[in-house]
Backbone as a ProteinNet text record, in pm:
[ID]
protein_1_A
[PRIMARY]
XXXXXXXXXXXXXXXXXXXXXXXXXXXXXXXXXXXXXXXXXXXXXXXXXXXXXXXXXXXXXXXXXXXXXXXXXXXXXXXXXXXXXXXXXXXXXXXXXXXXXXXXXXXXXXXXXXXXXXXXXXXXXXXXXXXXXXXXXXXXXXXXXXXXXXXXXXXXXXXXXXXXXXXXXXXXXXXXXXXXXXXXXXXXXXXXXXXXXXXXXXXXXXXXXXXXXXXXXXXXXXXXXXXXXXXXXXXXXXXXXXXXXXXXXXXXXXXXXXXXXXXXXXXXXXXXXXXXXXXXXXXXXXX
[TERTIARY]
7425.8	7507.3	7634.5	7667.7	7791.2	7875.3	8002.3	8090.7	8211	8244.9	8365.1	8476.1	8594.4	8713.1	8809	8832.1	8915.4	9056	9153.4	9291.2	9328.9	9431.7	9470.3	9601.3	9624.9	9743.9	9721.9	9794.8	9787.7	9645.1	9581.9	9448.4	9343.5	9350	9254	9259.9	9380.6	9398.4	9332.4	9353.3	9293.4	9142.2	9088.6	8943.4	8880	8936.6	8882.3	8887.5	8997.6	9013.4	8898.7	8876.9	8777.5	8635.8	8603	8469.4	8445.3	8544.4	8528.3	8510.6	8580.5	8571.4	8434.1	8356.8	8220.1	8117.6	8165.3	8075.4	8018.2	8078.1	8026.9	8088.5	8004.7	8050.9	8132.5	8257.4	8352.2	8422.1	8431.6	8508.4	8628.8	8748.1	8870.3	8920.2	8936.6	8978.9	9113.2	9204.9	9331.7	9376.1	9438.6	9480.3	9609.4	9665.1	9788.6	9760.2	9771.5	9742.1	9840.8	9965.4	10065.1	10025	9972.1	9926.9	9808.1	9720.8	9607.8	9656.2	9758.4	9815.7	9874.4	9944.8	10004.5	9894.9	9788.3	9675.2	9613.6	9592.5	9531.9	9619.3	9748.9	9841.3	9844.4	9842.1	9847.8	9724.1	9607.4	9484.3	9487.2	9528.3	9535.5	9631.8	9748.1	9848.3	9799.2	9735.5	9691.4	9572.3	9486.9	9376.4	9429.8	9540.1	9602.3	9676.5	9749.6	9833.5	9751.4	9645.6	9565.8	9469	9454.4	9356.6	9375.9	9499.5	9529.3	9534.8	9511.1	9513.5	9381.7	9386.3	9263.4	9160.4	9202.6	9109.4	9058.7	9100.7	9059.3	8940.9	8849.7	8733.6	8780.4	8721.9	8755.6	8675.6	8740.5	8672.1	8640.4	8517.1	8479	8491.2	8483.4	8500.3	8648.9	8679.3	8817.4	8864.9	8996.2	9053.1	8999.9	8992.4	8942.4	8800.3	8715.2	8576.3	8565.3	8646.7	8645.4	8689.6	8790.1	8840.5	8737.2	8640.2	8534.2	8446.1	8452	8372.2	8434.7	8557.2	8628.7	8650.2	8619	8649.1	8754.7	8866.2	8975.8	8969.2	8981.6	8969.8	9047.5	9089.3	9151.4	9049.6	8926.7	8823.9	8734.4	8741.1	8660	8511	8475.9	8334.4	8265.3	8342.8	8284.3	8211.9	8231.2	8169.7	8031.2	7979.7	7855.7	7736.1	7733.6	7619.1	7643.5	7750.9	7783.3	7699	7661.5	7583.8	7672.4	7790.5	7885.7	8021	8091.5	8227.8	8319	8426.4	8527	8655.2	8692.2	8807.7	8930.7	9040.9	9162.4	9288.7	9278.4	9399.2	9489.4	9605.2	9706.9	9657.2	9719.7	9679.4	9726.3	9656	9691.7	9562.6	9544.8	9420.3	9391.8	9494	9472.8	9427.7	9490.2	9450.9	9308.9	9276.2	9141.2	9037.7	9069.7	8977.8	8946.9	9050.3	9032.4	8946	8974.2	8899.7	8751.5	8721.2	8581.5	8502.5	8566.9	8498.9	8464.5	8553.2	8525	8412.1	8418.3	8315.3	8179.5	8179.3	8054.3	7980	8056.5	7996.1	7955	8011.2	7990.2	7882.8	7883.7	7799.1	7658.4	7567.8	7429	7420.4	7314.3	7300.3	7280.1	7239.3	7217.3	7338.7	7444.9	7565.4	7622.2	7665	7724.7	7875.3	7949.9	8095.6	8159.1	8255.7	8335	8477.4	8520.6	8655.2	8747.7	8833	8926.1	9054	9060	9171.9	9222.2	9345.3	9405.1	9384.2	9367.1	9362	9285.3	9257.1	9198	9052.2	9009.2	8873.9	8766.7	8674.7	8561.9	8465.4	8447.5	8356.9	8402.3	8533.1	8584.9	8565.3	8589	8570.7	8423.8	8333.1	8189.9	8138.1	8199.5	8153.4	8181	8259.2	8290.5	8184.5	8088.5	7984.9	7850.2	7767.7	7638.7	7547.6	7562	7485.5	7584.1	7633.7	7738.6	7696.7	7566.1	7518	7551.2	7587	7619.3	7767.8	7842.1	7986.4	8016.8	8083.9	8126.5	8272.7	8335.2	8472.9	8474.8	8561.7	8574.5	8723.2	8765.4	8908.1	8932.2	8971	9004.4	9141	9161.1	9290.9	9357.9	9487.3	9564.7	9625.6	9619.7	9562.1	9409.9	9340.3	9194.4	9125.6	9166.2	9094.1	9102.9	9197.5	9218	9167.3	9128.3	9087.4	8936.2	8871.8	8726.1	8656.5	8731.6	8671.6	8712.7	8616.4	8641	8602	8689.2	8657.4	8576.7	8453	8366	8357.8	8362.7	8367.3	8245.2	8175.6	8058.9	8103.1	8095.7	8123.4	8007.6	8024.7	7918.6	7790.5	7804.7	7687.4	7642.7	7720.9	7690.2	7554.5	7472.7	7340.5	7344.3	7244.9	7237.8	7217.6	7148.3	7124.8	7256.1	7346.1	7476.1	7557.8	7557.7	7628.9	7569.5	7436.4	7367.8	7405.7	7424.2	7462.7	7595.5	7688.4	7818	7809.7	7724.4	7703.6	7651.3	7560.3	7506.5	7615.4	7701.7	7812.1	7904.9	7939	8032.1	7973	7842.5	7778.8	7795.2	7796.5	7811.9	7953.4	8051.8	8191.8	8248.1	8158.6	8199.3	8284.7	8242.9	8312.4	8213.4	8266.4	8188	8241.1	8150.4	8191.1	8164.9	8262.9	8246.3	8250.5	8143.5	8129.3	8185.9	8272.9	8326.6	8300.1	8315.6	8293.3	8418.9	8398.5	8508.8	8604.2	8730.7	8838.2	8967	9066.3	9190.4	9248.7	9268	9323	9219.8	9097.8	8989.3	9033.5	9008.2	9054	9184.3	9183.3	9296.6	9426.6	9423.5	9549	9593	9498.5	9537.1	9624.7	9590.9	9671.3	9792.2	9770.9	9878.1	9995.4	9967	10075.8	10174.9	10127.5	10218.2	10321.2	10276	10375.2	10458.1	10404.7	10486.2	10597.2	10560.1	10658	10764.6	10721.8	10817.5	10912.2	10860.2	10945.7	11052.3	11014.5	11111.7	11216	11171.5	11267.5	11367.6	11320.7	11410.5	11514.3	11476.1	11574.7	11674.2	11624.1	11711.1	11811.4	11765.7	11851.1	11935.8	11927.7	12006.8	11978.4	11854.5	11814.3	11796.3	11743.1	11723.8	11708.6	11735.4	11715.4	11566	11530.2	11389.2	11333	11410.7	11363.8	11334.3	11419.2	11401	11281.2	11261.4	11144.5	11016.3	11011.9	10892.4	10869.9	10978	10965.3	10910.8	10955.4	10904.8	10754.7	10709	10565.9	10483.7	10539.1	10464.8	10463.3	10576.1	10584.2	10538.5	10552.5	10512.4	10368.5	10324.8	10190.6	10091.6	10139.5	10049.8	10009	10080.5	10049.2	10087.7	10008.1	10040.1	10157.5	10172.2	10284.3	10341.7	10472.8	10534.3	10507.3	10537.9	10507.7	10584.1	10705.5	10785.5	10745.9	10707.9	10650.1	10518.2	10439.2	10312.2	10335.7	10435	10466.6	10507.5	10589.2	10630.1	10510.1	10416.6	10299	10207.6	10185.8	10100.3	10166	10295.2	10369.7	10424.5	10555.8	10615.9	10574	10543.5	10493.3	10356.3	10272	10139.6	10151.8	10244.8	10269.8	10310.4	10401.6	10449.7	10335.7	10257.6	10146.5	10044.6	10017.8	9922.8	9973.8	10100.8	10159.4	10156.7	10182.1	10179.4	10040.3	9937.5	9799.3	9767.8	9807.3	9781.9	9856.9	9981.7	10064.2	10001.2	9957.2	9895.4	9759.3	9682.8	9547.2	9546.3	9632.9	9632.6	9736.6	9830.2	9939.3	10007.6	10035	10089.9	10218.2	10326.7	10457.7	10464	10368.1	10374.7	10352.4	10301.6	10282.9	10391.3	10497.1	10604.4	10675.9	10673.8	10734.4	10884.4	10929.6	11071.6	11151.7	11271.1	11354.5	11392.4	11417.3	11453.1	11341	11216.2	11103	11104.5	11125.4	11131.3	11245.7	11359.2	11476	11450.4	11385.8	11356.1	11257.7	11156.8	11060.1	11129.6	11216.2	11291.7	11377.8	11428.2	11514.9	11435.8	11303.6	11220.9	11205.1	11245.3	11229.2	11091.1	10991.8	10852.2	10792.2	10869.6	10817.3	10794.8	10694.5	10672.7	10650.8	10582.3	10549.6	10670.7	10778	10899.7	11007.5	10986.7	11085.8	11185	11181.3	11275.5	11209.9	11216.5	11170.3	11258.5	11198.5	11278.1	11326	11263.5	11304.1	11317.4	11387.6	11399.5	11298.9	11240.9	11138.1	11167.2	11139.1	11136.1	11010.8	11013.9	10894.2	10786	10678.4	10570.4	10438.3	10330.1	10199.2	10118.6	10187.6	10117.8	10069	9982.8	9935.7	9787.4
9832.4	9724.3	9782.1	9738.2	9781.5	9657	9663.3	9548.2	9583.5	9496	9511.9	9425.3	9480.8	9407.2	9405.6	9287.5	9274.6	9232.1	9316.5	9290.1	9374.7	9458.9	9553	9512.6	9382.6	9333.4	9326.6	9238	9227.2	9199.1	9096.8	9058.8	9161.6	9208.4	9308.2	9434.8	9475.7	9594.2	9574.2	9458.1	9429.7	9422	9360.3	9347.7	9485.6	9567.1	9701.6	9786.5	9781.2	9850.1	9811.8	9681.4	9631.1	9673.2	9665.4	9703.7	9853.5	9933.2	10079.4	10129.5	10069.5	10119.5	10093.1	10002.2	9977.6	10047.5	10140.6	10223.8	10158.9	10049.7	9978.5	10036.8	10071	10126.5	10021.4	10055	9956.9	10010.1	9926.3	9958.6	9866.1	9922.8	9843.4	9851.4	9734.2	9728.8	9657.4	9720.1	9655.5	9709.6	9625	9671.4	9752.6	9770.5	9848.3	9970.3	10089.1	10211.4	10232.2	10189.5	10200.5	10116	9997.2	9910.2	9971.7	10038.5	10107	10219.5	10293	10399.6	10340.6	10230.2	10163.1	10116.4	10059.7	10012.7	10127.2	10239.4	10355	10405.4	10414.1	10458.7	10359.6	10230.5	10127.7	10132.2	10150.1	10156	10275.8	10391	10510.6	10489.3	10434.3	10411.8	10309.9	10201.6	10096.6	10138	10224.8	10276.1	10348.7	10421.2	10491.3	10391.9	10300.6	10207.5	10108	10051.1	9948.8	10006.1	10136.3	10198.9	10156.8	10132.2	10100	9948.8	9868.2	9723.4	9677.5	9588.5	9548.8	9478.1	9417.4	9344.7	9429.6	9555	9642.2	9727.5	9752.1	9836.6	9975.2	10025.7	10159.6	10261.8	10319	10407.2	10542	10586.3	10720.8	10816.6	10761.2	10842.8	10867.9	10976.6	11008.7	10920.4	10911.7	10837.1	10892.2	11024.3	11089.1	11044.9	11038.6	10998.5	10850.6	10768	10625	10602.9	10675.9	10659.9	10702	10784.2	10824.4	10707.2	10598.9	10479.6	10395	10429.9	10347.5	10424.2	10358	10411	10320.8	10379	10303.9	10320.8	10210.2	10218.3	10106.6	10132.2	10028.4	9968.9	10018.8	9975.2	9868.3	9746.7	9637.5	9661.3	9735.9	9761.1	9841.4	9905.5	9983.6	9896.8	9764.4	9676.6	9628.4	9677.2	9623.4	9632.5	9730.9	9749.5	9695.5	9622.3	9571.6	9449.2	9440.3	9326.3	9204.7	9232.3	9126.6	9158.9	9055.2	9070.3	8979.6	9036.3	8957.3	8963.4	8850.8	8843.3	8796.6	8873	8846.4	8842.3	8813.6	8818.7	8699.6	8698.1	8598.3	8456.1	8361.4	8220.4	8159.7	8195.6	8149.1	8114.4	7987.4	7940.2	8010.2	8029.7	8093.3	8238.2	8311.8	8451.1	8459.9	8370.9	8371.9	8335.4	8239.6	8199.3	8316.7	8388.1	8504.3	8610.4	8637.5	8739.2	8704	8579.4	8541.9	8540.7	8508.6	8516.8	8661.4	8753.1	8895.8	8943	8904.4	8947	8888.6	8771.9	8709.1	8794.1	8871	8958.6	9093.6	9129.7	9263	9263.8	9163.1	9164.5	9113.5	9156.3	9112.4	8964.3	8897.9	8754.5	8723.5	8824.1	8802.1	8836.8	8886.2	8918.8	8791.9	8803	8689.4	8709.6	8605.3	8612.4	8534	8596.8	8530.2	8514.1	8389.9	8360.4	8352.9	8453.2	8454.1	8383.9	8254.9	8173.5	8085.9	8042.2	7956.1	7807.8	7772.1	7630	7594.8	7690.2	7660.9	7619.1	7525	7469.3	7575.3	7587.7	7680.3	7627.7	7497.1	7435.6	7462.7	7453.3	7478.9	7624.7	7716.2	7859.4	7889.1	7825.3	7855.7	7826.2	7734.3	7698.2	7807.2	7908.6	8019.3	8128.8	8116.5	8217.5	8163	8248.9	8204.1	8143.4	8188.1	8130.3	8074.7	7953.8	7898.1	7884.8	7884.1	7875.5	8001.2	8109.4	8236.2	8251.5	8142.9	8146.9	8064.6	8127.7	8059.5	8092.9	8014.9	8043.6	8128.2	8229.2	8319.4	8328.9	8255.8	8251.9	8336.1	8463.1	8552.8	8517	8550.3	8534.3	8671.8	8672.2	8795.8	8821.1	8946.7	9067.9	9073.5	9097.8	9088.8	9174.1	9300.8	9382.8	9331.6	9242.9	9195.6	9053.7	8984.7	8844.8	8834.5	8769.1	8771.6	8645.8	8554	8433.2	8419.5	8379.1	8358.7	8215.4	8146.2	8011.7	8027.7	7980	7987.4	7848	7844.4	7716.2	7698.8	7590.4	7556.9	7470	7525.7	7447.3	7354.6	7267.9	7173.9	7247.9	7363.2	7436.3	7548.7	7581.6	7696.5	7680.3	7785.4	7779.5	7845.9	7812.9	7867.2	8019	8069.2	8213.1	8289.1	8234.2	8298.7	8297.1	8184.5	8176.8	8274.2	8285	8375.5	8521.4	8558.6	8696.6	8731.9	8637.7	8664.8	8656.7	8570.9	8570.4	8707.3	8764.1	8896.2	9002.8	8995.9	9091.7	9078.7	8956.4	8935.1	8983.3	8969.6	9019.3	9170.5	9239.2	9384.7	9427.3	9339.8	9376.1	9294.7	9243.3	9174.5	9050.9	8971.7	8846.9	8730.8	8613	8490.3	8402.1	8348.3	8257.1	8113.3	8026.7	7882.9	7814.6	7740.8	7682.1	7540.1	7514.6	7380.4	7345.1	7219.2	7176.3	7192.4	7206.3	7232.1	7113.3	7141.5	7043.3	7123.4	7077.8	7155.8	7194.6	7324.2	7372.8	7388.5	7333.8	7343	7281.2	7344.3	7289.4	7356.8	7489	7561.7	7540.2	7560.7	7552.2	7409.1	7318.4	7178.4	7130.3	7173.6	7136.5	7227.2	7359.2	7454.2	7441.7	7417.4	7413.2	7300.6	7193.8	7084.2	7128.9	7191.7	7228.5	7349.4	7438.1	7548.5	7493.2	7403.4	7344.8	7266.2	7189.7	7113.3	7205.7	7319.7	7416.2	7471	7494.6	7544.2	7436.4	7310.1	7200.7	7196.5	7223.5	7219.1	7331	7446.9	7554.3	7511.6	7455.3	7411	7305.8	7216.2	7107.3	7148.2	7278.4	7332.8	7261.7	7221.2	7159.4	7265.3	7380.1	7490	7619.9	7730.9	7862.6	7895	7984.2	8023.8	8074.8	8157.9	8216	8107.9	8005.1	7899.7	7810.8	7783	7704.4	7777.7	7906	7984.2	7993.1	8010.1	8018.9	7888.7	7776.1	7647.1	7632.9	7675.5	7667.2	7757.5	7874.5	7969.2	7926.6	7880.4	7849.6	7707.6	7615.8	7476.9	7447	7509	7480.9	7593.8	7707.2	7818.7	7895.4	7875.5	7951.1	8097.8	8188.5	8330.9	8367.8	8295.4	8317.3	8181	8177.6	8055.3	8034.6	7914.9	7884.3	7970.4	8011.5	8090.5	8237.6	8286.1	8420.6	8425.9	8320.7	8312	8310.8	8234.7	8227.5	8364.5	8434.7	8570	8663.1	8652.4	8739.1	8708.4	8580.5	8541.2	8578.9	8561.2	8581.5	8448.5	8437.8	8309.7	8265.9	8361.2	8325.2	8259.5	8310	8249.9	8111.7	8096.2	7965.4	7865.3	7906.2	7817.1	7777.5	7874.7	7843.8	7751.1	7773.1	7687.8	7544.6	7530.2	7395.7	7326.8	7402.6	7344.2	7294.2	7371.3	7328.7	7201.1	7198.1	7080.2	6957.9	6977.1	6867.8	6809.9	6899.2	6855.4	6790	6843.9	6794.3	6656.8	6637.3	6512.2	6411.7	6458.8	6372.8	6303.6	6382	6329.1	6405	6332.5	6394.9	6478.8	6460.8	6540.9	6689.3	6722.4	6862.3	6910.8	6830.7	6870.5	6994.2	7107.6	7231	7216.4	7269.9	7268.4	7349.9	7302.4	7373.3	7512.5	7524.8	7655.9	7756.3	7712.6	7801	7849.4	7758.3	7795.7	7894.6	7868.4	7953.9	8095.1	8105.9	8237.5	8315.4	8246.7	8314	8362.2	8278.9	8318.6	8441.7	8451.9	8564.6	8690.8	8677.3	8792.5	8812.5	8713.8	8720.8	8664.3	8751.1	8707.5	8727.7	8782.4	8806.9	8953.7	8985.4	9123.5	9217.6	9170.5	9260.8	9300	9221.2	9257.7	9312.8	9298.7	9346.4	9240.9	9124.2	9017.5	8881.8	8797.4	8659.8	8577.8	8506.2	8439.6	8540.4	8658.5	8770.4	8893.6	8994.6	9121.5	9220.3	9301.4	9395.9	9532.2	9634.6	9768.3	9779.4	9855.1	9870.8	9939.3	9868.2	9921	9886.8	9923.5	9896.7	9804.6	9712.5	9612.7	9502.6	9537.7	9443.5	9420.6
11734.9	11790	11850.3	11971.8	12036.2	12066.7	12027.2	12040.1	12126.6	12220.1	12301.4	12244.3	12233.5	12189.8	12308.9	12363.8	12482.7	12441.8	12472.9	12433.4	12314	12330.3	12224.1	12157.5	12151.2	12082.2	11931.6	11866	11720.1	11673.3	11730.1	11685	11725.2	11849.1	11894.8	11812.3	11776.5	11691.6	11556.3	11495.9	11365.7	11370.8	11476.7	11491	11509.4	11598.3	11622.4	11495.7	11423.2	11294.3	11201.3	11186.1	11091.9	11130	11258.5	11303.7	11283.4	11322.6	11317.3	11175.6	11078.7	10942.2	10880.3	10941.1	10895.9	10985.4	11067.7	11146.6	11270.8	11317.1	11434.8	11561.9	11657	11784.5	11858.9	11889	11941	12065.9	12168	12288.2	12292.9	12299.3	12309.7	12453.3	12515.7	12655	12666	12737.8	12769.8	12905	12986.1	13119	13115.6	12995.3	12979.3	12892	12948.2	12873.3	12758.8	12778.1	12671.1	12551	12577.2	12468.7	12394.9	12468	12404.5	12313.7	12357.6	12274	12146.2	12161.9	12046.2	11950.4	12004.9	11925	11845.3	11911.9	11845.5	11731.4	11754.6	11650.3	11533.5	11566.6	11463.4	11374.2	11434.2	11354.6	11260.8	11311.5	11227.7	11110.7	11140.8	11036.2	10933.7	10981.6	10890.4	10806.1	10858.4	10777.6	10654.3	10672.4	10558.9	10469.1	10533.1	10458.2	10376.5	10438.3	10372.5	10268.4	10266.7	10177.5	10032.1	9993.5	9854	9828.4	9933.3	9915.6	9852.2	9752.8	9682.5	9770.2	9882.7	9969.1	10084.7	10091.9	10202	10159.8	10252	10224	10180.1	10073.6	10025.6	10106.8	10206.6	10299.9	10234.8	10256	10215.2	10333.4	10454.2	10574.7	10599	10666.4	10699.8	10813.8	10830	10942	11073.8	11082.4	11204.4	11236.2	11135.6	11157.4	11193.9	11131.4	11163.8	11308.5	11352.4	11488.9	11593.5	11554	11647.1	11686.5	11609.4	11640.7	11750.2	11793	11891.1	12021.1	12131.3	12264.4	12327	12367.9	12428.6	12580.7	12654.5	12799.6	12868.8	12991.5	13074.8	13171.6	13167.9	13263.1	13201.6	13253	13200.3	13222.2	13324.7	13353.7	13243.1	13156.2	13046.5	12943.3	12950.1	12849.6	12891.6	13004.2	13062.2	12968.7	12878.3	12789.3	12647.8	12627.8	12494.2	12458.7	12332.7	12284.1	12258.5	12205.4	12172.4	12234.4	12277.6	12329.4	12248.2	12195	12123.2	12206.3	12261.6	12352.5	12276.8	12290.5	12212.1	12296.5	12425.4	12507.2	12476	12536.4	12505.7	12527.5	12456.8	12465.2	12597.4	12703.8	12837.5	12910.8	12944.2	13004.1	13136.2	13219.4	13349.8	13334.7	13242.3	13220.1	13164.8	13071.2	13015	13121.6	13205.8	13312.3	13404.8	13446	13533.1	13464.6	13338.2	13264	13251.8	13214.1	13193.2	13324.1	13432.3	13561.5	13596.1	13559.7	13581.9	13490.5	13362	13267.4	13303.8	13363.1	13405.4	13507.4	13585.9	13686.9	13628.5	13514.5	13456.3	13348.3	13263	13143	13169.6	13082.6	13088.1	13052.5	13101.5	13076.1	12927.6	12849.1	12706.3	12620.1	12682.1	12606.3	12542.2	12417.3	12346.1	12339	12373.5	12380.9	12266.6	12200.6	12098.6	12149.4	12164.5	12213.7	12092.8	12076.6	11963.7	12008.7	11982.5	12029.5	11916.7	11928.9	11827	11856.3	11984.6	12015.4	12143.1	12230.6	12361.4	12347.1	12430.5	12424.8	12449.8	12354.9	12368.9	12474.6	12478.2	12575.2	12717.8	12742.7	12877.3	12916.6	12823.6	12851.8	12881.4	12807.5	12821.2	12961.5	13031.3	13165.3	13267.8	13229.4	13319.6	13314.5	13220.8	13199.8	13245.8	13304.6	13359.2	13252.8	13129	13018	12915.3	12937.2	12849.6	12703.9	12678.5	12540.1	12460.7	12531	12464.3	12433.8	12441.9	12413.6	12288.6	12191.4	12069.1	12042.5	11959	11918.7	11793.1	11791.8	11677.4	11644	11542.3	11507.9	11383.1	11407.2	11297.1	11239.7	11114.5	11050.2	11040.7	11046.9	11048.8	10909.6	10859.9	10919.2	10901.9	11009.9	11012.9	10905.6	10883.1	10784.8	10641.1	10613.5	10475.7	10452.7	10560.2	10548.4	10562.1	10467.6	10459.3	10510.8	10567.8	10624.6	10771	10854.5	10997.3	11031.9	11103.4	11152.3	11281	11280.4	11397.2	11460.9	11593.3	11662.2	11750.9	11728.4	11809.1	11927.1	12047.9	12166.7	12197	12294.5	12331.5	12368.1	12436.2	12484.7	12390.3	12289	12202.3	12134.6	12138.4	12074.8	11937.4	11856.3	11721.6	11722.8	11825.2	11833.5	11850.8	11933.6	11954.2	11826	11756.8	11629.1	11529	11530	11437.6	11462.1	11589.1	11621.9	11555.2	11556.8	11494.5	11342.5	11289.8	11144.4	11099.1	11179	11146.7	11150.6	11251.9	11262	11142.1	11105.8	10995.1	10862.8	10847.9	10726.3	10714.9	10828	10827.6	10787.3	10811.6	10782.9	10666.1	10581.8	10458.9	10487.1	10586.6	10617.3	10616.1	10595.9	10600.9	10711.9	10793.8	10899.3	10859.5	10880.3	10857.7	10993.3	11027.1	11160.4	11164	11262.2	11286.7	11432.7	11466.7	11604.1	11687.9	11818.1	11910.2	11918.6	11898.6	11910.5	11919.3	11993.6	12005.6	11869.3	11849.9	11723.8	11614.2	11638.3	11541.6	11408.6	11295.7	11167.5	11124.9	11119.8	11061	11137.4	11268.7	11343.6	11370.1	11377.6	11397.9	11281.9	11161.2	11044.1	11028	11041.7	11013	11109.3	11237.5	11334.7	11306.1	11242.6	11209	11106.9	10997.1	10894.8	10935.7	11019.3	11071.2	11161.4	11250.8	11342.3	11266.1	11164.5	11084.3	11008	10960.2	10890.2	10985.1	11110.1	11208.7	11238.3	11247.7	11266	11150	11027	10911.4	10915.4	10970.1	10990.4	11096.8	11206.1	11315.7	11268.2	11181.7	11133.2	11013.1	10976	10866.1	10732.9	10715.5	10589.1	10481.3	10520.6	10425.4	10502.6	10433.8	10493	10497.3	10589.2	10602.3	10470.2	10401.7	10275.6	10171.9	10167.1	10067.2	10101.3	10229	10269.8	10230.4	10259.8	10227.8	10077.2	10002.9	9857	9798.7	9851	9803.7	9829.6	9947.3	9979.3	9886.4	9856.4	9772.7	9626.2	9575.9	9433.3	9399.8	9493.5	9466.8	9508.6	9617.5	9669.4	9646.4	9597.2	9571.8	9696	9808.5	9929.5	9910.1	9962.8	9952.5	10042.4	10152.9	10244.9	10282.4	10305.4	10352.4	10499.8	10553.3	10693.6	10793.2	10759.6	10853.2	10849.2	10731.6	10723.4	10801.6	10788.2	10860.4	11010.8	11054.1	11197.5	11251.2	11175.9	11216.7	11227.1	11133.3	11133.5	11252	11280.2	11392.6	11524.8	11533	11657.6	11705.5	11720.7	11757.8	11897.4	11984.8	12117.6	12107.8	12018.7	11998.9	11935.5	11840.7	11780.1	11888.1	11975.1	12080.9	12175	12218.9	12310.6	12245	12116.8	12045.8	12035.7	12003.6	11996.4	12132.4	12238.1	12372.3	12408.6	12370.3	12395	12316.3	12188.4	12105.7	12158.3	12199.2	12251.5	12378	12466.9	12591.7	12565.8	12473.6	12448.3	12382.2	12282.7	12207.4	12257.5	12340.4	12389.5	12272	12168.2	12043.8	12010.6	11989.3	11965.3	11839.6	11747.5	11625.2	11653.3	11772.9	11811.5	11908.5	11927.5	12019.7	11965.3	12039.6	11986.3	11963.6	11852.1	11818.4	11919.8	11955	12052.1	12001.3	11871.4	11815.4	11839.3	11826.4	11852.2	11996.7	12090.3	12232.2	12257.7	12194.7	12211.9	12159.8	12044.4	11986.5	12072.7	12125.1	12212.8	12340.4	12396.9	12516.2	12489.2	12366.2	12328.6	12294.9	12289.2	12253.5	12104.3	12025.5	11879.9	11845.7	11840.5	11830.2	11691.5	11599.4	11464.7	11439	11359	11316.4	11434.4	11539	11649.7	11732.8	11727.5	11801.5	11708.7	11577.4	11480.6	11436.8	11502.5	11466.5	11489.1	11387.5	11397.8	11305.5	11214	11110.8	11007.2	11009	10924.9	11013.4	10962.9	11033.6	10975.5	11062.5	11021.8	11079.7	11001.6	11056.2	11139.3	11247.3	11329.8	11247.7	11222.6	11142.4	11208.8	11143.7	11200.3	11109.8	11044.5	10964.6	11055.9	11150.9	11252	11236.6
[MASK]
+++++++++++++++++++++++++++++++++++++++++++++++++++++++++++++++++++++++++++++++++++++++++++++++++++++++++++++++++++++++++++++++++++++++++++++++++++++++++++++++++++++++++++++++++++++++++++++++++++++++++++++++++++++++++++++++++++++++++++++++++++++++++++++++++++++++++++++++++++++++++++++++

């Protein structure tokens, strides 16, 4: 099995890491060579760092050997022979539309596409491919190597064979896929974005500090991370784009993005990946 990972950002890095450590031949594509270098360094660092985490695969292969499973490239045409494509580019409908039209010309008619998105319609994306039944939604949770459940989205045209291909892949990497029907935000983000956005409003309104809001969620509700820590990990730009999609899709004010969130994104405070969000971070590769 050969898998293409499109986009070498936070999610693409985690997906490629996870596939490679289980010996799956992986091609990572990004149009920015600097981003590919960053991705490669991050995977190497995280393979060492996560080794001692109880939820991470205990690798018997060396980092060097695991990295041999990954080919990094800026050329999209290199994915022509891949069985599966996992697309992880930014939450932007226009960029995704352009990409899928290009992949439609490059990939085989039997290639199965997994759209790794937080809120964008899988059904709409599938219409850009000659065989729309081969497009499904694949919503990984971050950090990918440590999370064992994937939200899978069945679009209107998605066939059982395409879903089965990804179930088979997930079985190889010790993950379970739960299938839901296509709807903006699906299950996880449709619910999560509300409490993340409300938590940001509470910081803006000076109701409580970020640390105290997160502590209340962890100690009162049993969450492993608070909503603002989660937002920093996902990326505040991704949170904003997801809320904008939900707001536009449902025309419901409960998804109206908080002004503080917009202001932080404008300032470049994107969370862990920029080093500053609701918390400050040393530049690391916990991506």
